[in-house]
Amino acid sequence: MKYYSTNNKNVKADFKEIIFSGTAPDGGLFMPEYVKDNRGEMEELLRLPLHEKAARILYPYVSGITEAKFGQLCTEAFNFPVSIKKLTSDLAVAELFNGPTLAFKDFGARFLARIISYYLEGEAGICTIMVATSGDTGGAVANAFWGMKNVRVVLLYPSKRISPLQERQLTTLGGNVYALEVTGTFDDCQRLVKDAFADTELKNKYKLTSANSINFVRLLAQSVYYFEAFSQIALASRQVRFIIPSGNLGNLTAGILSVKMGLPVHSFIAALNRNRAFLDYLETGEFQPRSTFQTLSNAMDVGNPSNLSRLKKFFNDQVDLMRQNITAFSFTDDATIAKIKEVSDKYNYAIDPHTATGLLAYDKLPVDEKLINIVLSTAHPAKFLETMDIALGAGMVQIPEPLLKLKNLNPKSLRISPEYSQIKDFFSTQFN
Ligand SMILES: *Cc1c(COP(=O)(O)O)cnc(C)c1O
């Protein structure tokens, strides 16, 4: 399989290059040259356990790994389930947060980590995974790479814009994990990472590799849970509509990828918070990056979603075609709080603020007997205790063991302003 750049079809790379290079040399994002259509073997595929689904679906995109070894890597990466919570006859929640850091980012991060460690086996030198996080990516990546001896992880997170428990997940591991607290927004963090990758000298010297969703390997892993959720809920007589709490649009892009792979999905809904650059794009056909608002669903506080360029390619740069398949809605924090409370009262079920936007989007949709709606639940509510306390009253959400443990650990991070010179200084003082 070859991959091409969204900026230029003639800029190509193989699998190993796209893992380690982040963006394409021309600044575009990598896309696979073709996507294998699995429709001929769909029934059999859907019956496989999760890790075997992953191995079967993803092997065509990989090179340089035997099928047996790849199966083993998938078994290690996809080692936690997708659970389905049915709310009504046409509405279900797919819980994607059963991994070690309690957010769906564990799928992409664990798969990427297994692939990278496979390729680094026996190689000299240390590779540096650099990642900007709006809250959950950093924790998932740090956890997935923690303790690997020829990898170090540098995390950039926006100061005071992630939840306290999310921050602890980033700052308490130590060892090969370095946390930078940036006094700016997520978009600032994302820009600093982009600048670092554009700095060829720095990139080569420290073997920079991206674990953001600009890395296509993460999206590959995410396409698998669409098959998994579908297999657990789809009935022959009804079609599925996925509702996705969205920020950087990686999750949504992975969903479109799963359709290209043959999964029969009716349509997609992108649920957004006040940060509605993608909705504005769908409405106007013109993309304008926006400055970000801080919201309660902080992992979706993105004004310049990096995966939009991939989405456009999947729809041949035709916004009309995209509109036929994707609808977006934007919601306020007040509505989000009210939804968390309503779902708790009605179903005795606690949802996090991101998942709440998905359930708000469901309310906007006309009833259609032919459809089952699946809201992707992207994080465990205990990661957002402050918000859950406001919505439900204090102490209503049980804190799972992995989060309880964090309370007793010492956080450590370095605060920097959002200027590229600070990144350069950090690398030269820490790693020389
Ligand atoms: C990352 C994240 C999102 C947004 O996902 P994208 O792929 O960036 O659109 C939504 N919810 C949670 C909890 C997240 O961590």
XYZ file of C-alpha atoms and ligand atoms in Angstrom:
447
model
C 0.000 0.000 0.000
C 1.234 3.453 -0.885
C -0.001 6.666 0.680
C -0.340 10.090 -0.963
C -0.402 13.635 0.405
C -3.663 15.611 0.542
C -1.712 18.525 -0.975
C -0.340 16.628 -3.943
C -1.273 13.196 -5.301
C 2.276 12.693 -6.545
C 3.897 12.966 -3.121
C 3.945 9.326 -1.992
C 5.149 7.297 0.956
C 5.002 3.747 2.268
C 3.535 2.585 5.561
C 6.688 2.897 7.621
C 7.300 6.431 6.364
C 3.801 7.613 7.223
C 4.131 6.305 10.771
C 7.322 8.162 11.458
C 6.915 11.349 9.443
C 3.639 12.775 10.760
C 2.698 15.197 7.997
C 3.791 14.716 4.391
C 6.927 16.642 3.313
C 4.685 19.161 1.504
C 2.678 19.811 4.672
C -0.324 17.714 3.587
C -1.742 14.696 5.394
C -1.247 11.158 4.181
C -4.117 9.143 2.703
C -4.111 5.534 1.459
C -4.024 5.186 -2.337
C -7.001 2.872 -2.225
C -9.276 1.420 0.423
C -10.110 -2.264 0.374
C -13.819 -2.991 0.039
C -14.789 -5.754 2.499
C -18.420 -6.139 1.422
C -17.852 -9.626 0.008
C -16.828 -10.987 3.411
C -18.768 -8.641 5.675
C -20.902 -11.218 7.479
C -17.919 -13.296 8.435
C -15.910 -10.216 9.380
C -18.617 -8.914 11.697
C -18.706 -12.202 13.592
C -15.014 -12.070 14.543
C -13.890 -10.941 18.014
C -12.626 -7.349 18.137
C -8.892 -8.019 17.841
C -9.432 -10.412 14.923
C -11.646 -7.872 13.194
C -8.797 -5.390 13.598
C -6.191 -7.760 12.192
C -8.361 -8.642 9.193
C -9.505 -5.099 8.395
C -6.159 -3.375 8.838
C -3.648 -5.799 7.350
C -3.974 -4.453 3.781
C -2.667 -1.046 4.957
C 0.451 -2.435 6.620
C 3.738 -3.428 5.100
C 6.854 -5.097 6.445
C 5.038 -7.111 9.136
C 4.025 -10.753 8.757
C 0.347 -11.535 9.121
C 1.020 -13.657 12.222
C 3.023 -10.902 13.916
C 0.404 -8.314 12.983
C -2.291 -10.499 14.540
C -0.285 -10.547 17.754
C 0.129 -6.744 17.765
C -3.637 -6.356 17.304
C -4.311 -8.740 20.182
C -2.146 -6.561 22.426
C -3.587 -3.263 21.195
C -7.296 -4.116 21.048
C -7.467 -5.651 24.504
C -10.545 -3.883 25.888
C -14.153 -4.130 24.734
C -16.653 -1.783 23.109
C -19.783 -1.952 25.256
C -23.256 -1.032 24.075
C -25.838 0.660 26.265
C -29.307 0.590 24.697
C -31.429 3.542 25.737
C -34.516 3.141 23.524
C -35.556 1.042 20.536
C -33.780 3.423 18.160
C -31.013 4.857 20.317
C -27.881 3.275 21.738
C -24.597 4.489 23.164
C -21.379 2.742 22.157
C -18.964 3.068 25.060
C -15.488 3.465 23.640
C -13.877 4.376 26.947
C -13.011 0.967 28.419
C -9.269 1.306 27.817
C -6.576 2.232 30.374
C -7.098 6.026 30.223
C -10.900 5.894 29.947
C -11.273 7.678 26.601
C -11.617 6.401 23.032
C -8.154 7.768 22.256
C -6.771 4.531 23.739
C -7.712 2.707 20.515
C -5.494 4.826 18.289
C -2.717 5.301 20.821
C -2.317 1.637 21.758
C -2.288 0.493 18.149
C 0.213 3.178 17.153
C 2.448 2.281 20.112
C 2.527 -1.422 19.208
C 3.342 -0.640 15.565
C 6.062 1.854 16.461
C 7.688 -0.430 19.000
C 7.681 -3.211 16.407
C 9.545 -1.042 13.908
C 11.998 0.279 16.498
C 13.026 -3.165 17.735
C 16.756 -3.463 17.275
C 17.152 0.088 15.948
C 19.631 2.506 17.470
C 18.673 5.937 18.789
C 15.651 7.357 20.498
C 12.507 8.444 18.728
C 10.494 11.350 20.128
C 6.731 11.186 19.994
C 5.412 14.726 20.044
C 1.745 15.354 20.584
C -0.634 18.252 21.203
C -3.588 17.328 23.352
C -6.988 18.869 23.930
C -7.338 16.591 26.937
C -7.459 12.886 26.188
C -4.920 12.167 23.471
C -2.008 13.048 25.729
C -3.027 10.630 28.444
C -3.671 7.803 26.013
C -0.376 8.333 24.205
C 1.609 8.718 27.422
C 0.107 5.535 28.811
C 0.666 3.581 25.602
C 4.355 4.544 25.272
C 5.293 4.813 28.929
C 8.407 2.869 29.873
C 9.431 2.018 26.271
C 13.167 2.345 26.215
C 13.846 3.804 22.766
C 10.925 6.238 22.790
C 10.324 9.468 24.639
C 7.030 11.352 24.654
C 6.634 15.142 24.671
C 3.070 16.301 25.414
C 1.780 19.840 24.894
C -1.446 20.767 26.637
C -3.310 24.075 26.999
C -2.973 25.471 30.505
C -6.203 25.438 32.566
C -8.211 24.150 29.631
C -8.240 20.464 30.479
C -9.843 18.795 33.469
C -7.754 18.276 36.641
C -7.861 14.486 36.275
C -6.895 14.723 32.613
C -3.945 16.880 33.651
C -2.879 14.332 36.239
C -2.928 11.619 33.592
C -0.369 13.653 31.632
C 1.851 14.893 34.406
C 2.209 12.029 36.873
C 3.823 9.300 34.764
C 7.297 10.818 34.528
C 10.106 8.619 33.197
C 10.133 8.912 29.400
C 7.024 11.170 29.409
C 7.534 14.982 29.435
C 4.541 17.303 29.872
C 4.604 20.921 28.648
C 1.884 23.202 29.968
C 1.336 25.819 27.256
C -0.196 29.147 28.307
C -2.489 29.222 25.270
C -5.161 27.195 23.505
C -5.178 23.726 21.954
C -4.778 25.326 18.540
C -1.595 26.990 19.835
C -0.335 23.573 20.941
C -1.210 22.086 17.585
C 0.587 24.918 15.795
C 3.735 24.454 17.910
C 3.801 20.763 17.032
C 3.358 21.610 13.352
C 6.216 24.134 13.586
C 8.443 21.505 15.182
C 7.711 19.074 12.352
C 8.428 21.770 9.788
C 11.816 22.375 11.471
C 13.791 19.755 9.561
C 16.849 20.052 11.757
C 14.899 19.438 14.965
C 12.772 16.762 13.342
C 15.777 14.749 12.170
C 17.920 15.283 15.239
C 15.264 13.992 17.653
C 13.514 11.608 15.245
C 10.187 13.371 15.760
C 7.070 11.308 15.244
C 3.497 12.485 15.611
C 0.845 10.713 17.612
C -1.864 13.248 16.781
C -4.626 12.274 14.443
C -2.512 13.712 11.637
C -0.933 10.254 11.941
C -3.056 8.033 9.725
C -2.257 4.946 11.785
C -4.496 6.248 14.549
C -7.423 6.618 12.180
C -6.892 3.084 10.930
C -7.294 1.761 14.464
C -10.398 3.895 14.992
C -12.167 2.536 11.910
C -12.308 -0.840 13.671
C -14.696 0.174 16.462
C -17.276 1.223 13.887
C -17.349 -2.386 12.680
C -17.442 -3.578 16.272
C -20.315 -1.307 17.372
C -22.201 -2.136 14.178
C -21.781 -5.880 14.704
C -23.165 -5.658 18.230
C -26.276 -3.737 17.334
C -27.196 -3.809 13.658
C -30.324 -5.664 12.674
C -30.793 -6.798 9.116
C -33.948 -4.700 8.805
C -32.530 -1.421 10.050
C -29.720 0.877 9.045
C -27.282 2.566 11.369
C -26.616 6.265 11.822
C -23.542 7.183 13.864
C -23.534 10.321 16.000
C -20.028 11.521 16.832
C -18.927 14.138 19.358
C -16.323 15.922 17.235
C -13.382 18.287 17.518
C -10.393 17.598 15.305
C -12.610 15.339 13.149
C -10.361 12.284 13.457
C -13.185 10.148 14.772
C -15.539 11.229 11.992
C -12.857 10.672 9.344
C -12.320 7.150 10.684
C -16.073 6.596 10.359
C -16.042 7.650 6.715
C -13.047 5.361 6.236
C -15.079 2.444 7.627
C -17.748 3.145 4.988
C -15.099 3.118 2.259
C -14.089 -0.248 3.712
C -17.611 -1.474 3.050
C -19.509 -0.935 6.314
C -23.137 -0.115 5.375
C -23.730 3.059 7.391
C -26.728 5.275 6.583
C -25.130 8.589 7.588
C -23.052 10.461 10.146
C -23.853 13.289 12.515
C -21.083 15.490 13.900
C -21.989 16.907 17.311
C -20.017 20.055 18.118
C -19.839 22.430 21.037
C -19.646 26.189 20.497
C -16.578 25.605 18.361
C -18.464 25.252 15.113
C -15.918 25.834 12.342
C -16.910 22.534 10.716
C -20.621 23.376 10.798
C -19.869 26.743 9.198
C -17.882 24.954 6.514
C -20.792 22.627 5.721
C -23.151 25.592 5.554
C -21.024 27.913 3.457
C -18.709 25.572 1.565
C -15.783 27.778 2.626
C -13.499 26.884 5.486
C -12.498 29.617 7.948
C -10.302 28.670 10.906
C -11.774 30.151 14.106
C -10.309 31.028 17.448
C -11.408 28.567 20.090
C -13.946 29.006 22.860
C -13.310 27.187 26.075
C -16.193 24.817 26.840
C -17.126 21.991 29.193
C -16.496 19.463 26.410
C -12.885 20.588 26.249
C -11.569 17.807 24.026
C -13.724 19.318 21.262
C -12.396 22.869 21.656
C -10.850 23.020 18.208
C -11.092 25.962 15.830
C -8.996 24.560 13.017
C -9.704 20.827 12.743
C -6.746 19.132 11.107
C -8.623 16.198 9.592
C -10.892 18.335 7.438
C -8.436 18.043 4.555
C -8.761 14.247 4.715
C -12.536 14.392 4.868
C -12.569 16.614 1.786
C -10.464 14.079 -0.114
C -12.842 11.268 0.819
C -15.620 13.310 -0.790
C -13.564 14.322 -3.822
C -13.498 17.936 -2.640
C -17.259 18.193 -3.198
C -18.946 19.793 -0.234
C -22.384 18.776 -1.579
C -21.395 15.150 -1.427
C -20.155 15.645 2.118
C -23.457 17.277 3.088
C -25.368 14.251 1.813
C -23.471 12.042 4.240
C -22.681 14.275 7.202
C -24.821 16.734 9.157
C -23.410 18.863 11.966
C -24.992 20.534 15.001
C -23.514 22.857 17.611
C -24.548 23.071 21.280
C -23.962 25.346 24.253
C -22.599 24.355 27.649
C -25.987 25.039 29.240
C -27.646 22.549 26.921
C -24.861 20.061 27.667
C -25.389 20.296 31.434
C -29.152 19.947 31.022
C -28.680 16.867 28.829
C -26.410 15.129 31.346
C -29.083 15.654 33.991
C -31.935 14.543 31.742
C -30.193 11.324 30.720
C -29.363 10.559 34.330
C -32.971 11.141 35.433
C -34.510 9.237 32.555
C -32.172 6.272 32.179
C -30.161 6.315 35.410
C -27.088 6.605 33.225
C -24.181 9.045 33.606
C -22.706 10.442 30.399
C -19.728 12.756 30.074
C -20.067 16.271 28.548
C -18.762 15.150 25.121
C -21.194 12.264 24.874
C -23.932 14.692 25.953
C -23.481 16.723 22.764
C -24.078 13.505 20.817
C -27.347 12.895 22.633
C -28.339 16.509 22.022
C -27.771 15.953 18.317
C -30.046 12.917 18.411
C -32.892 15.165 19.595
C -32.503 17.274 16.467
C -33.059 14.376 14.100
C -36.436 13.491 12.626
C -37.727 10.100 13.792
C -37.024 7.403 11.220
C -38.237 3.869 11.962
C -35.705 2.420 9.570
C -32.726 3.701 11.544
C -30.870 2.854 14.707
C -28.824 5.729 16.079
C -25.527 4.984 17.786
C -23.942 7.773 19.797
C -20.229 7.214 20.282
C -19.376 7.777 23.924
C -15.855 9.129 23.792
C -14.927 9.347 27.484
C -15.874 8.089 30.920
C -17.802 10.697 32.939
C -15.401 10.422 35.893
C -12.766 12.271 33.836
C -14.958 15.382 34.114
C -15.979 15.338 37.764
C -16.330 19.118 38.143
C -18.900 19.215 35.333
C -20.679 16.081 36.496
C -20.987 17.588 39.968
C -22.602 20.713 38.506
C -25.030 18.643 36.451
C -25.912 15.903 38.922
C -24.835 17.105 42.359
C -21.609 16.178 44.118
C -20.440 12.600 44.351
C -22.907 11.033 41.907
C -20.269 9.522 39.623
C -18.204 6.523 40.703
C -14.500 7.024 40.099
C -12.832 3.987 38.527
C -9.612 2.637 39.993
C -7.173 4.013 37.361
C -8.335 7.563 38.136
C -8.419 7.107 41.921
C -4.758 6.147 41.894
C -3.787 9.449 40.230
C -4.832 11.481 43.239
C -1.821 10.308 45.250
C 0.826 10.880 42.592
C 2.975 13.981 42.194
C 2.354 16.037 39.051
C 5.303 17.418 37.126
C 5.190 19.681 34.075
C 7.052 22.600 32.572
C 5.108 25.745 31.799
C 5.930 27.533 28.522
C 4.411 30.360 26.510
C 3.077 29.497 23.036
C 6.216 30.479 21.130
C 8.265 28.150 19.027
C 11.566 29.329 20.557
C 10.385 27.802 23.849
C 10.062 24.407 22.199
C 13.563 24.645 20.789
C 14.930 25.647 24.187
C 13.152 22.753 25.822
C 14.646 20.198 23.447
C 18.172 21.579 23.649
C 18.212 21.753 27.445
C 16.419 18.471 28.165
C 17.764 16.116 25.566
C 21.397 17.030 24.969
C -10.649 13.761 21.233
C -12.010 13.745 21.784
C -13.123 14.106 21.017
C -12.991 14.652 19.622
O -12.541 13.693 18.713
P -11.934 14.126 17.291
O -11.450 12.882 16.677
O -10.833 15.089 17.606
O -13.041 14.786 16.539
C -14.373 13.982 21.577
N -14.535 13.552 22.837
C -13.489 13.210 23.617
C -13.751 12.761 25.012
C -12.199 13.284 23.117
O -11.168 12.938 23.897
